[in-house]
């Protein structure tokens, strides 16, 4: 085995030689000339390093302490608001404590790239690994800090001014800690008094009614009690004695109940009468031995084929099976570490980020819905009762988040499903980690709003040229009856160029009436009562308008775009009800408020520095916050061939909980692929489920603390996410830290609660609860690492870092995340001087996924990707559920010319083949095959020169390779078994995706081949390392 030093990046020319000379790296420099033809992608490890290499991979650099442990500004930093005096709605309600940290401080790239590696001797780098691993002072560590921000250096939270002071017993003054006291019995008694405390402080609370409704932390719950005495009935702390017939019922046989599984206990609690303790632990150890594969230590330089051939599954938390079978589906809720470290010190040692990834409103086939007057929640922390609480007896349950003992309300004794009385453990709330409640009136601030949809169309000359209006109006006509809603649904339309046009759809009109407002400096709404109208009652007028709109502006020569004023009018129109604004824009806004100037400089595109990722104006963000305050979300459809400053425009969606769609170079004739994409995505967009006036809160077991949120929303009050709209395609992430030691606790729980108004006007609460074990050793922390979740969270953090500091800073931090964690593993767990790059089995794909992130559109360098495309990729990172984020980062590659039914799925009588997933390297391709690359939002089918005749004729419908067009964008629908097979496979992949993946069928000579090869993460490109080179770099840093 070669010495680490010899494999270093400074001796690149040797790499290939070393491999060839007999390292066990079997897949080494296999030359595959297949793809070499015109494209400058080579995968040979023996070729010389690209000149740009020194700039691509940073060496480890200590963070400049001055930048603090938290120098990636979070998306939700709202400091600019403090000086903002808006027109009075949102902001006057917000708690206005100044945010102590302004993100602008962070835009100074304090931790600059080190000198190029070529000039770096090991001595020039931080020598002592200790400073990366054990430093009690986090600021000594590397670029990426996972710890909790220091008090006083807060991130994004609006802090209600009064939540702090009276929390006696809570010494750390964490603003996120929802619990007032420790879980000891004596302190629990204090809870009884907390209601009084809050009464005292109520007067100074900045009113936040939604906070009160969802009932957040301890403050909110007490507000709730104060404001709404009726709630006390529902939390049921006192109930009449049991009905006579039940009084003498003997307790159910414990052995028959699942309760034993639920009664794992914390060391702090006084009621541990039914100890799971020892049993529980043994099972856990047993669990470990069951997964011996998971205990393997892998030398990545020797074992290359680490990518599983089927989709990578989330690790299964190491819990007793009775608990685990009740746990939340990882598609909805997962954690970066499925073994939670019991202290922050342990977490710091692991150098892995701790956080949650959520897909809370995902479409579900099965969702238990509970209609009950009694929604049972913890009286202290407002946690919803869930499968992981413990029942001390039939009448008392103990909260798994704050350990308070609560009474079981009388109503809860009756199980509406089994119609049996006296077995609360069989209630659906205690049997399902995911559940939805029909919320009683206590959960409403006002009557549930009707669904209101407002469409805002750019009709400038440029917009008309693209021909998009036809497509969109047709889609709307087709899907008008499928818009989620009921008899109350309202709809309206605004168009704009340099002026703003409203459409009166008043009942009785024979045709829609257009009203033009040309004063864009001070927009007003003419006849507001007739602009948003009931869909059912005015359907004909609406259809009439949609049919005529595309023709109305065909002669327009107006090139200006007054997007800002148009959005202002839309906001005014929607304010009384709330709802959804869908805005279609085709260029850079040029007049009125919010006008923007081009900042795209093509010659800087490839550089990692000095690119404009930050908004050039805060107009869109401020307007978004106004919208958020009125329960209005704005979805942006950008259809533009030219730079449109998505970094600025995107803020309108980001902070109002909207979505961004992007169709570069949309043209109704020249770009049929985009036309299909828009049409398919609009159908999904218009018909998917929607929730209105929503708020979401994530709670976790006392001792853990959530400190940073990622996604599209606005953080109202401390930890309440304001989501004027919520949709099934939105993902969220949060970062956490361990604030108080979890010693003596065996498990912790996380619960997200999403309160929303359905399109049918029902107030509902969707609750997900996840339970995870706590561990005390570093090795266990590594064993439980969820590499996909870690990658997803790091991607979110890297977007923030790109914006607050710089792209190169973010790239450094990503690389350091790998180096730091693997160094820590080597030093603290293995204690080994063995050569190679040793990783725990759970992290075997970590370097690969981070390399994939570096090559992903958001973070790549050395490309000519348009700035807006990069920004859009970043929007997707922030807003997509993990599964899609992973696909766009590390696509799935399949060989599809020989699909068989072996191992196929059978869904609704359709056979769906399941080909193996291949590594992303050209050496996996062969000329006699056809390969499908699924990158989430795009699919590419590459057909090799010698591809079998059968595939060409039976699937592609061409007689031979030569007749294959350079680029096809659809599969012909042929009446052959082969065609049906691949057709059903592709449809299955496309199903339920928020973005419609267009399909390109390409041959070797196609111009798109370069794009195809860019997804080959393991190969070298002009500007990025191959996987093997990256491993060598990591190894060099780790083994120092
Ligand atoms: Zn509680």
Coordinates of C-alpha atoms and ligand atoms in Angstrom, one line a residue, residues 179 191 377-384 397-406 699, ligand 1:
X179 CA -39.3 24.2 28.6
X191 CA -45.1 23.8 36.0
X377 CA -51.7 17.7 24.4
X378 CA -49.2 18.1 27.1
X379 CA -50.2 20.8 29.4
X380 CA -46.7 22.2 29.6
X381 CA -45.1 22.0 26.2
X382 CA -48.2 21.5 24.1
X383 CA -46.9 18.3 22.5
X384 CA -49.6 16.3 20.9
X397 CA -49.5 9.8 30.6
X398 CA -46.1 11.3 30.6
X399 CA -44.9 13.6 27.9
X400 CA -42.0 12.3 26.0
X401 CA -40.7 15.9 25.3
X402 CA -40.8 17.6 28.6
X403 CA -41.6 14.7 30.9
X404 CA -44.6 16.3 32.5
X405 CA -47.2 13.9 33.8
X406 CA -50.6 14.6 32.3
X699 CA -40.7 20.4 19.0
Ligands
LIG1 ZN1 -44.7 18.1 27.4

